[in-house]
JSON list of C-alpha atoms in Angstrom, two decimals:
[
{"chain": "Z", "resi": 1, "resn": "MET", "atom": "CA", "xyz": [-16.98, 105.62, 108.44]},
{"chain": "Z", "resi": 2, "resn": "ASN", "atom": "CA", "xyz": [-16.92, 104.92, 112.01]},
{"chain": "Z", "resi": 3, "resn": "HIS", "atom": "CA", "xyz": [-17.87, 101.42, 112.72]},
{"chain": "Z", "resi": 4, "resn": "SER", "atom": "CA", "xyz": [-20.37, 100.63, 116.14]},
{"chain": "Z", "resi": 5, "resn": "PRO", "atom": "CA", "xyz": [-19.93, 97.01, 117.12]},
{"chain": "Z", "resi": 6, "resn": "THR", "atom": "CA", "xyz": [-22.93, 94.83, 116.59]},
{"chain": "Z", "resi": 7, "resn": "GLU", "atom": "CA", "xyz": [-24.51, 92.73, 119.36]},
{"chain": "Z", "resi": 8, "resn": "ASN", "atom": "CA", "xyz": [-23.06, 89.55, 118.51]},
{"chain": "Z", "resi": 9, "resn": "GLU", "atom": "CA", "xyz": [-19.35, 91.60, 118.40]},
{"chain": "Z", "resi": 10, "resn": "ARG", "atom": "CA", "xyz": [-20.08, 93.23, 121.81]},
{"chain": "Z", "resi": 11, "resn": "ARG", "atom": "CA", "xyz": [-21.11, 90.19, 123.36]},
{"chain": "Z", "resi": 12, "resn": "HIS", "atom": "CA", "xyz": [-17.85, 88.37, 122.05]},
{"chain": "Z", "resi": 13, "resn": "ARG", "atom": "CA", "xyz": [-15.52, 91.01, 123.09]},
{"chain": "Z", "resi": 14, "resn": "VAL", "atom": "CA", "xyz": [-17.34, 91.04, 126.72]},
{"chain": "Z", "resi": 15, "resn": "VAL", "atom": "CA", "xyz": [-17.43, 87.24, 126.91]},
{"chain": "Z", "resi": 16, "resn": "THR", "atom": "CA", "xyz": [-13.82, 86.99, 125.81]},
{"chain": "Z", "resi": 17, "resn": "GLU", "atom": "CA", "xyz": [-12.77, 89.68, 128.20]},
{"chain": "Z", "resi": 18, "resn": "ALA", "atom": "CA", "xyz": [-14.55, 87.97, 131.00]},
{"chain": "Z", "resi": 19, "resn": "PHE", "atom": "CA", "xyz": [-13.02, 84.55, 130.17]},
{"chain": "Z", "resi": 20, "resn": "ARG", "atom": "CA", "xyz": [-9.68, 86.16, 130.70]},
{"chain": "Z", "resi": 21, "resn": "CYS", "atom": "CA", "xyz": [-10.57, 86.80, 134.71]},
{"chain": "Z", "resi": 22, "resn": "ARG", "atom": "CA", "xyz": [-11.86, 83.01, 134.92]},
{"chain": "Z", "resi": 23, "resn": "ARG", "atom": "CA", "xyz": [-8.73, 81.62, 136.80]},
{"chain": "Z", "resi": 24, "resn": "ALA", "atom": "CA", "xyz": [-8.98, 84.15, 139.30]},
{"chain": "Z", "resi": 25, "resn": "LEU", "atom": "CA", "xyz": [-12.63, 84.20, 139.79]},
{"chain": "Z", "resi": 26, "resn": "GLU", "atom": "CA", "xyz": [-12.20, 80.13, 140.26]},
{"chain": "Z", "resi": 27, "resn": "VAL", "atom": "CA", "xyz": [-9.47, 80.96, 143.12]},
{"chain": "Z", "resi": 28, "resn": "TYR", "atom": "CA", "xyz": [-11.88, 83.50, 144.58]},
{"chain": "Z", "resi": 29, "resn": "ALA", "atom": "CA", "xyz": [-14.91, 81.24, 144.60]},
{"chain": "Z", "resi": 30, "resn": "TYR", "atom": "CA", "xyz": [-12.88, 78.52, 146.32]},
{"chain": "Z", "resi": 31, "resn": "SER", "atom": "CA", "xyz": [-11.71, 80.95, 148.90]},
{"chain": "Z", "resi": 32, "resn": "LEU", "atom": "CA", "xyz": [-15.12, 81.23, 149.85]},
{"chain": "Z", "resi": 33, "resn": "LEU", "atom": "CA", "xyz": [-16.56, 77.70, 149.47]},
{"chain": "Z", "resi": 34, "resn": "LYS", "atom": "CA", "xyz": [-13.08, 75.89, 150.53]},
{"chain": "Z", "resi": 35, "resn": "ASP", "atom": "CA", "xyz": [-14.13, 72.99, 148.01]},
{"chain": "Z", "resi": 36, "resn": "ARG", "atom": "CA", "xyz": [-12.93, 73.09, 144.31]},
{"chain": "Z", "resi": 37, "resn": "THR", "atom": "CA", "xyz": [-15.43, 70.91, 142.89]},
{"chain": "Z", "resi": 38, "resn": "GLU", "atom": "CA", "xyz": [-18.28, 73.39, 144.88]},
{"chain": "Z", "resi": 39, "resn": "ALA", "atom": "CA", "xyz": [-16.39, 76.51, 143.74]},
{"chain": "Z", "resi": 40, "resn": "GLU", "atom": "CA", "xyz": [-16.64, 75.53, 139.93]},
{"chain": "Z", "resi": 41, "resn": "ASP", "atom": "CA", "xyz": [-20.62, 75.57, 140.03]},
{"chain": "Z", "resi": 42, "resn": "PRO", "atom": "CA", "xyz": [-20.69, 79.77, 140.92]},
{"chain": "Z", "resi": 43, "resn": "VAL", "atom": "CA", "xyz": [-18.15, 80.67, 138.16]},
{"chain": "Z", "resi": 44, "resn": "GLN", "atom": "CA", "xyz": [-19.71, 78.60, 135.63]},
{"chain": "Z", "resi": 45, "resn": "GLU", "atom": "CA", "xyz": [-23.22, 80.29, 136.47]},
{"chain": "Z", "resi": 46, "resn": "ALA", "atom": "CA", "xyz": [-21.56, 83.43, 136.61]},
{"chain": "Z", "resi": 47, "resn": "PHE", "atom": "CA", "xyz": [-20.53, 83.21, 133.01]},
{"chain": "Z", "resi": 48, "resn": "ILE", "atom": "CA", "xyz": [-23.96, 82.39, 131.87]},
{"chain": "Z", "resi": 49, "resn": "VAL", "atom": "CA", "xyz": [-25.03, 85.76, 133.60]},
{"chain": "Z", "resi": 50, "resn": "VAL", "atom": "CA", "xyz": [-22.09, 87.55, 131.56]},
{"chain": "Z", "resi": 51, "resn": "MET", "atom": "CA", "xyz": [-23.38, 86.17, 128.37]},
{"chain": "Z", "resi": 52, "resn": "GLU", "atom": "CA", "xyz": [-27.05, 87.08, 129.01]},
{"chain": "Z", "resi": 53, "resn": "LYS", "atom": "CA", "xyz": [-26.08, 90.35, 130.38]},
{"chain": "Z", "resi": 54, "resn": "PHE", "atom": "CA", "xyz": [-23.18, 91.39, 128.38]},
{"chain": "Z", "resi": 55, "resn": "ALA", "atom": "CA", "xyz": [-24.83, 94.72, 127.71]},
{"chain": "Z", "resi": 56, "resn": "ASP", "atom": "CA", "xyz": [-25.14, 95.57, 131.22]},
{"chain": "Z", "resi": 57, "resn": "PHE", "atom": "CA", "xyz": [-21.22, 95.82, 131.41]},
{"chain": "Z", "resi": 58, "resn": "GLU", "atom": "CA", "xyz": [-20.04, 99.49, 131.36]},
{"chain": "Z", "resi": 59, "resn": "GLU", "atom": "CA", "xyz": [-16.85, 99.71, 128.74]},
{"chain": "Z", "resi": 60, "resn": "GLY", "atom": "CA", "xyz": [-14.03, 101.15, 130.48]},
{"chain": "Z", "resi": 61, "resn": "THR", "atom": "CA", "xyz": [-14.61, 99.75, 133.72]},
{"chain": "Z", "resi": 62, "resn": "SER", "atom": "CA", "xyz": [-13.18, 96.63, 135.54]},
{"chain": "Z", "resi": 63, "resn": "MET", "atom": "CA", "xyz": [-14.73, 93.54, 133.69]},
{"chain": "Z", "resi": 64, "resn": "MET", "atom": "CA", "xyz": [-12.73, 91.44, 137.20]},
{"chain": "Z", "resi": 65, "resn": "ALA", "atom": "CA", "xyz": [-14.74, 93.41, 139.49]},
{"chain": "Z", "resi": 66, "resn": "TRP", "atom": "CA", "xyz": [-18.03, 92.79, 137.52]},
{"chain": "Z", "resi": 67, "resn": "THR", "atom": "CA", "xyz": [-17.74, 89.12, 137.19]},
{"chain": "Z", "resi": 68, "resn": "ARG", "atom": "CA", "xyz": [-16.30, 88.87, 141.07]},
{"chain": "Z", "resi": 69, "resn": "ALA", "atom": "CA", "xyz": [-19.68, 90.41, 141.93]},
{"chain": "Z", "resi": 70, "resn": "ILE", "atom": "CA", "xyz": [-21.64, 88.08, 139.98]},
{"chain": "Z", "resi": 71, "resn": "VAL", "atom": "CA", "xyz": [-19.63, 85.13, 141.21]},
{"chain": "Z", "resi": 72, "resn": "ARG", "atom": "CA", "xyz": [-20.05, 86.29, 144.89]},
{"chain": "Z", "resi": 73, "resn": "LEU", "atom": "CA", "xyz": [-23.86, 86.44, 144.41]},
{"chain": "Z", "resi": 74, "resn": "LYS", "atom": "CA", "xyz": [-23.46, 83.20, 143.01]},
{"chain": "Z", "resi": 75, "resn": "VAL", "atom": "CA", "xyz": [-21.76, 81.81, 145.97]},
{"chain": "Z", "resi": 76, "resn": "LEU", "atom": "CA", "xyz": [-24.30, 83.50, 148.48]},
{"chain": "Z", "resi": 77, "resn": "GLN", "atom": "CA", "xyz": [-26.95, 81.75, 146.42]},
{"chain": "Z", "resi": 78, "resn": "SER", "atom": "CA", "xyz": [-25.55, 78.42, 146.79]},
{"chain": "Z", "resi": 79, "resn": "LEU", "atom": "CA", "xyz": [-25.13, 78.77, 150.49]},
{"chain": "Z", "resi": 80, "resn": "ASP", "atom": "CA", "xyz": [-28.63, 79.66, 150.67]},
{"chain": "Z", "resi": 81, "resn": "LYS", "atom": "CA", "xyz": [-29.53, 76.70, 148.64]},
{"chain": "Z", "resi": 82, "resn": "LYS", "atom": "CA", "xyz": [-27.53, 74.42, 150.82]},
{"chain": "Z", "resi": 83, "resn": "ASN", "atom": "CA", "xyz": [-29.07, 75.95, 153.65]},
{"chain": "Z", "resi": 84, "resn": "ARG", "atom": "CA", "xyz": [-25.59, 77.02, 155.15]},
{"chain": "Z", "resi": 85, "resn": "ARG", "atom": "CA", "xyz": [-26.00, 80.63, 154.65]},
{"chain": "Z", "resi": 86, "resn": "ALA", "atom": "CA", "xyz": [-22.64, 82.39, 156.30]},
{"chain": "Z", "resi": 87, "resn": "LYS", "atom": "CA", "xyz": [-23.12, 83.26, 159.83]},
{"chain": "Z", "resi": 88, "resn": "LEU", "atom": "CA", "xyz": [-21.81, 87.09, 160.70]},
{"chain": "Z", "resi": 89, "resn": "VAL", "atom": "CA", "xyz": [-18.27, 85.51, 161.07]},
{"chain": "Z", "resi": 90, "resn": "ASP", "atom": "CA", "xyz": [-18.16, 83.93, 157.64]},
{"chain": "Z", "resi": 91, "resn": "LYS", "atom": "CA", "xyz": [-19.77, 86.83, 156.38]},
{"chain": "Z", "resi": 92, "resn": "LEU", "atom": "CA", "xyz": [-17.14, 88.99, 157.31]},
{"chain": "Z", "resi": 93, "resn": "LEU", "atom": "CA", "xyz": [-14.79, 86.42, 155.65]},
{"chain": "Z", "resi": 94, "resn": "VAL", "atom": "CA", "xyz": [-16.50, 86.89, 152.39]},
{"chain": "Z", "resi": 95, "resn": "ASP", "atom": "CA", "xyz": [-16.00, 90.34, 153.01]},
{"chain": "Z", "resi": 96, "resn": "THR", "atom": "CA", "xyz": [-12.38, 90.51, 153.87]},
{"chain": "Z", "resi": 97, "resn": "VAL", "atom": "CA", "xyz": [-11.76, 88.22, 150.86]},
{"chain": "Z", "resi": 98, "resn": "ASP", "atom": "CA", "xyz": [-13.82, 90.57, 148.53]},
{"chain": "Z", "resi": 99, "resn": "ALA", "atom": "CA", "xyz": [-11.66, 93.55, 149.55]},
{"chain": "Z", "resi": 100, "resn": "ALA", "atom": "CA", "xyz": [-8.34, 91.63, 149.30]},
{"chain": "Z", "resi": 101, "resn": "PHE", "atom": "CA", "xyz": [-9.31, 90.87, 145.41]},
{"chain": "Z", "resi": 102, "resn": "GLU", "atom": "CA", "xyz": [-10.47, 94.56, 145.06]},
{"chain": "Z", "resi": 103, "resn": "GLU", "atom": "CA", "xyz": [-7.20, 95.70, 146.21]},
{"chain": "Z", "resi": 104, "resn": "VAL", "atom": "CA", "xyz": [-5.42, 93.12, 144.09]},
{"chain": "Z", "resi": 105, "resn": "GLU", "atom": "CA", "xyz": [-7.49, 93.90, 140.94]},
{"chain": "Z", "resi": 106, "resn": "THR", "atom": "CA", "xyz": [-7.28, 97.93, 141.67]},
{"chain": "Z", "resi": 107, "resn": "ARG", "atom": "CA", "xyz": [-3.16, 97.38, 141.55]},
{"chain": "Z", "resi": 108, "resn": "LYS", "atom": "CA", "xyz": [-3.53, 94.62, 138.74]},
{"chain": "Z", "resi": 109, "resn": "TYR", "atom": "CA", "xyz": [-5.86, 97.12, 136.68]},
{"chain": "Z", "resi": 110, "resn": "ALA", "atom": "CA", "xyz": [-3.51, 100.21, 136.93]},
{"chain": "Z", "resi": 111, "resn": "GLU", "atom": "CA", "xyz": [-0.26, 97.95, 135.94]},
{"chain": "Z", "resi": 112, "resn": "ASP", "atom": "CA", "xyz": [-2.36, 96.72, 132.91]},
{"chain": "Z", "resi": 113, "resn": "THR", "atom": "CA", "xyz": [-3.51, 100.46, 132.17]},
{"chain": "Z", "resi": 114, "resn": "ARG", "atom": "CA", "xyz": [0.07, 101.56, 132.63]},
{"chain": "Z", "resi": 115, "resn": "GLU", "atom": "CA", "xyz": [1.33, 98.71, 130.14]},
{"chain": "Z", "resi": 116, "resn": "ARG", "atom": "CA", "xyz": [-1.31, 99.43, 127.42]},
{"chain": "Z", "resi": 117, "resn": "TYR", "atom": "CA", "xyz": [-0.20, 103.21, 127.68]},
{"chain": "Z", "resi": 118, "resn": "ARG", "atom": "CA", "xyz": [3.48, 102.19, 127.06]},
{"chain": "Z", "resi": 119, "resn": "GLY", "atom": "CA", "xyz": [2.52, 99.88, 124.11]},
{"chain": "Z", "resi": 120, "resn": "LEU", "atom": "CA", "xyz": [0.24, 102.60, 122.75]},
{"chain": "Z", "resi": 121, "resn": "GLU", "atom": "CA", "xyz": [2.96, 105.12, 123.07]},
{"chain": "Z", "resi": 122, "resn": "ALA", "atom": "CA", "xyz": [5.76, 102.89, 121.31]},
{"chain": "Z", "resi": 123, "resn": "CYS", "atom": "CA", "xyz": [3.18, 102.32, 118.52]},
{"chain": "Z", "resi": 124, "resn": "LEU", "atom": "CA", "xyz": [2.72, 106.16, 118.21]},
{"chain": "Z", "resi": 125, "resn": "SER", "atom": "CA", "xyz": [6.28, 106.60, 118.17]},
{"chain": "Z", "resi": 126, "resn": "LYS", "atom": "CA", "xyz": [6.60, 104.52, 115.08]},
{"chain": "Z", "resi": 127, "resn": "LEU", "atom": "CA", "xyz": [4.18, 106.59, 113.15]},
{"chain": "Z", "resi": 128, "resn": "GLY", "atom": "CA", "xyz": [5.30, 109.47, 110.94]},
{"chain": "Z", "resi": 129, "resn": "GLU", "atom": "CA", "xyz": [4.75, 113.28, 111.55]},
{"chain": "Z", "resi": 130, "resn": "ARG", "atom": "CA", "xyz": [1.40, 113.70, 109.47]},
{"chain": "Z", "resi": 131, "resn": "PRO", "atom": "CA", "xyz": [-0.31, 110.32, 111.01]},
{"chain": "Z", "resi": 132, "resn": "ARG", "atom": "CA", "xyz": [0.38, 111.71, 114.39]},
{"chain": "Z", "resi": 133, "resn": "ARG", "atom": "CA", "xyz": [-0.81, 115.38, 113.45]},
{"chain": "Z", "resi": 134, "resn": "ILE", "atom": "CA", "xyz": [-4.04, 114.21, 112.40]},
{"chain": "Z", "resi": 135, "resn": "LEU", "atom": "CA", "xyz": [-4.61, 112.08, 115.44]},
{"chain": "Z", "resi": 136, "resn": "GLU", "atom": "CA", "xyz": [-3.75, 115.10, 117.88]},
{"chain": "Z", "resi": 137, "resn": "CYS", "atom": "CA", "xyz": [-6.21, 117.08, 115.87]},
{"chain": "Z", "resi": 138, "resn": "ILE", "atom": "CA", "xyz": [-9.03, 114.33, 115.75]},
{"chain": "Z", "resi": 139, "resn": "TYR", "atom": "CA", "xyz": [-8.52, 113.02, 119.04]},
{"chain": "Z", "resi": 140, "resn": "THR", "atom": "CA", "xyz": [-6.38, 115.46, 121.41]},
{"chain": "Z", "resi": 141, "resn": "GLU", "atom": "CA", "xyz": [-7.69, 118.85, 120.02]},
{"chain": "Z", "resi": 142, "resn": "ARG", "atom": "CA", "xyz": [-11.06, 117.11, 119.04]},
{"chain": "Z", "resi": 143, "resn": "MET", "atom": "CA", "xyz": [-11.38, 118.69, 115.62]},
{"chain": "Z", "resi": 144, "resn": "SER", "atom": "CA", "xyz": [-14.20, 118.11, 112.83]},
{"chain": "Z", "resi": 145, "resn": "TYR", "atom": "CA", "xyz": [-12.44, 116.60, 109.56]},
{"chain": "Z", "resi": 146, "resn": "ASP", "atom": "CA", "xyz": [-12.89, 119.98, 107.84]},
{"chain": "Z", "resi": 147, "resn": "ALA", "atom": "CA", "xyz": [-10.60, 121.73, 110.62]},
{"chain": "Z", "resi": 148, "resn": "ALA", "atom": "CA", "xyz": [-8.07, 119.03, 110.85]},
{"chain": "Z", "resi": 149, "resn": "ALA", "atom": "CA", "xyz": [-7.80, 119.04, 107.05]},
{"chain": "Z", "resi": 150, "resn": "LEU", "atom": "CA", "xyz": [-7.31, 122.77, 107.10]},
{"chain": "Z", "resi": 151, "resn": "LYS", "atom": "CA", "xyz": [-4.83, 122.83, 109.82]},
{"chain": "Z", "resi": 152, "resn": "ILE", "atom": "CA", "xyz": [-2.99, 120.16, 108.42]},
{"chain": "Z", "resi": 153, "resn": "GLY", "atom": "CA", "xyz": [-3.39, 121.10, 104.89]},
{"chain": "Z", "resi": 154, "resn": "MET", "atom": "CA", "xyz": [-5.01, 118.25, 103.20]},
{"chain": "Z", "resi": 155, "resn": "GLY", "atom": "CA", "xyz": [-8.53, 117.73, 102.04]},
{"chain": "Z", "resi": 156, "resn": "ARG", "atom": "CA", "xyz": [-11.15, 116.31, 104.18]},
{"chain": "Z", "resi": 157, "resn": "GLU", "atom": "CA", "xyz": [-11.31, 112.75, 102.26]},
{"chain": "Z", "resi": 158, "resn": "ALA", "atom": "CA", "xyz": [-7.79, 112.53, 102.47]},
{"chain": "Z", "resi": 159, "resn": "VAL", "atom": "CA", "xyz": [-7.45, 113.06, 106.40]},
{"chain": "Z", "resi": 160, "resn": "LYS", "atom": "CA", "xyz": [-10.59, 110.59, 106.88]},
{"chain": "Z", "resi": 161, "resn": "LYS", "atom": "CA", "xyz": [-8.51, 107.94, 104.98]},
{"chain": "Z", "resi": 162, "resn": "SER", "atom": "CA", "xyz": [-5.21, 108.70, 106.48]},
{"chain": "Z", "resi": 163, "resn": "LEU", "atom": "CA", "xyz": [-6.59, 108.16, 109.72]},
{"chain": "Z", "resi": 164, "resn": "GLN", "atom": "CA", "xyz": [-8.52, 104.92, 108.79]},
{"chain": "Z", "resi": 165, "resn": "ARG", "atom": "CA", "xyz": [-5.09, 103.59, 107.85]},
{"chain": "Z", "resi": 166, "resn": "THR", "atom": "CA", "xyz": [-3.30, 105.14, 110.93]},
{"chain": "Z", "resi": 167, "resn": "LYS", "atom": "CA", "xyz": [-5.88, 103.53, 113.30]},
{"chain": "Z", "resi": 168, "resn": "ALA", "atom": "CA", "xyz": [-5.52, 100.12, 111.40]},
{"chain": "Z", "resi": 169, "resn": "LYS", "atom": "CA", "xyz": [-1.82, 100.06, 111.90]},
{"chain": "Z", "resi": 170, "resn": "LEU", "atom": "CA", "xyz": [-2.26, 101.03, 115.86]},
{"chain": "Z", "resi": 171, "resn": "ARG", "atom": "CA", "xyz": [-4.46, 98.09, 116.36]},
{"chain": "Z", "resi": 172, "resn": "GLU", "atom": "CA", "xyz": [-2.20, 95.66, 114.36]},
{"chain": "Z", "resi": 173, "resn": "CYS", "atom": "CA", "xyz": [0.93, 97.26, 116.40]},
{"chain": "Z", "resi": 174, "resn": "LEU", "atom": "CA", "xyz": [-0.77, 96.73, 119.63]},
{"chain": "Z", "resi": 175, "resn": "GLN", "atom": "CA", "xyz": [-2.23, 93.18, 118.74]},
{"chain": "Z", "resi": 176, "resn": "ARG", "atom": "CA", "xyz": [1.14, 92.47, 117.75]},
{"chain": "Z", "resi": 177, "resn": "ASN", "atom": "CA", "xyz": [2.76, 93.59, 121.26]},
{"chain": "Z", "resi": 178, "resn": "ARG", "atom": "CA", "xyz": [0.02, 91.68, 122.90]},
{"chain": "Z", "resi": 179, "resn": "THR", "atom": "CA", "xyz": [1.19, 88.38, 121.05]},
{"chain": "Z", "resi": 180, "resn": "GLU", "atom": "CA", "xyz": [4.59, 88.80, 121.67]},
{"chain": "Z", "resi": 181, "resn": "GLU", "atom": "CA", "xyz": [4.16, 89.53, 125.29]},
{"chain": "Z", "resi": 182, "resn": "ALA", "atom": "CA", "xyz": [1.96, 86.42, 125.40]},
{"chain": "Z", "resi": 183, "resn": "ILE", "atom": "CA", "xyz": [4.78, 84.26, 124.03]}
]
């Protein structure tokens, strides 16, 4: 059975992913405000927004870009409150810093995606022939369980159970790889 995440699970996943961006967001806010203490406030305010608006995050898009946009808004609000809104030159600086972060994030996202793909390939290579064929039928060829069962020569329930076990093995393998990379 396909398990769709609860609201709390989704919030936890989005907030956890956002917190991985925290250091880069602090650097970003500092580059705009030139004061470390002052830069902490917009980042903290941004995380409050992330917790409240987690459902607005579109899965598969860049968490860094989303959170950076929130921090940028909070920085500009902070400048407004202090009545020192960036003049044209300061606004251009904000835009330039934003573009630089976007370029770095795009490269990092591409690198992270390639790394995840390599990790997935490594985990897939550890599977047996039948589990790989089931994955191909269901995900690549987009077959129903019945069609996959017929093609592979298994019962429908056996295909479902095998797919469930295979996905669990892949999750464990990918998690193990991430843990090893962190060490």
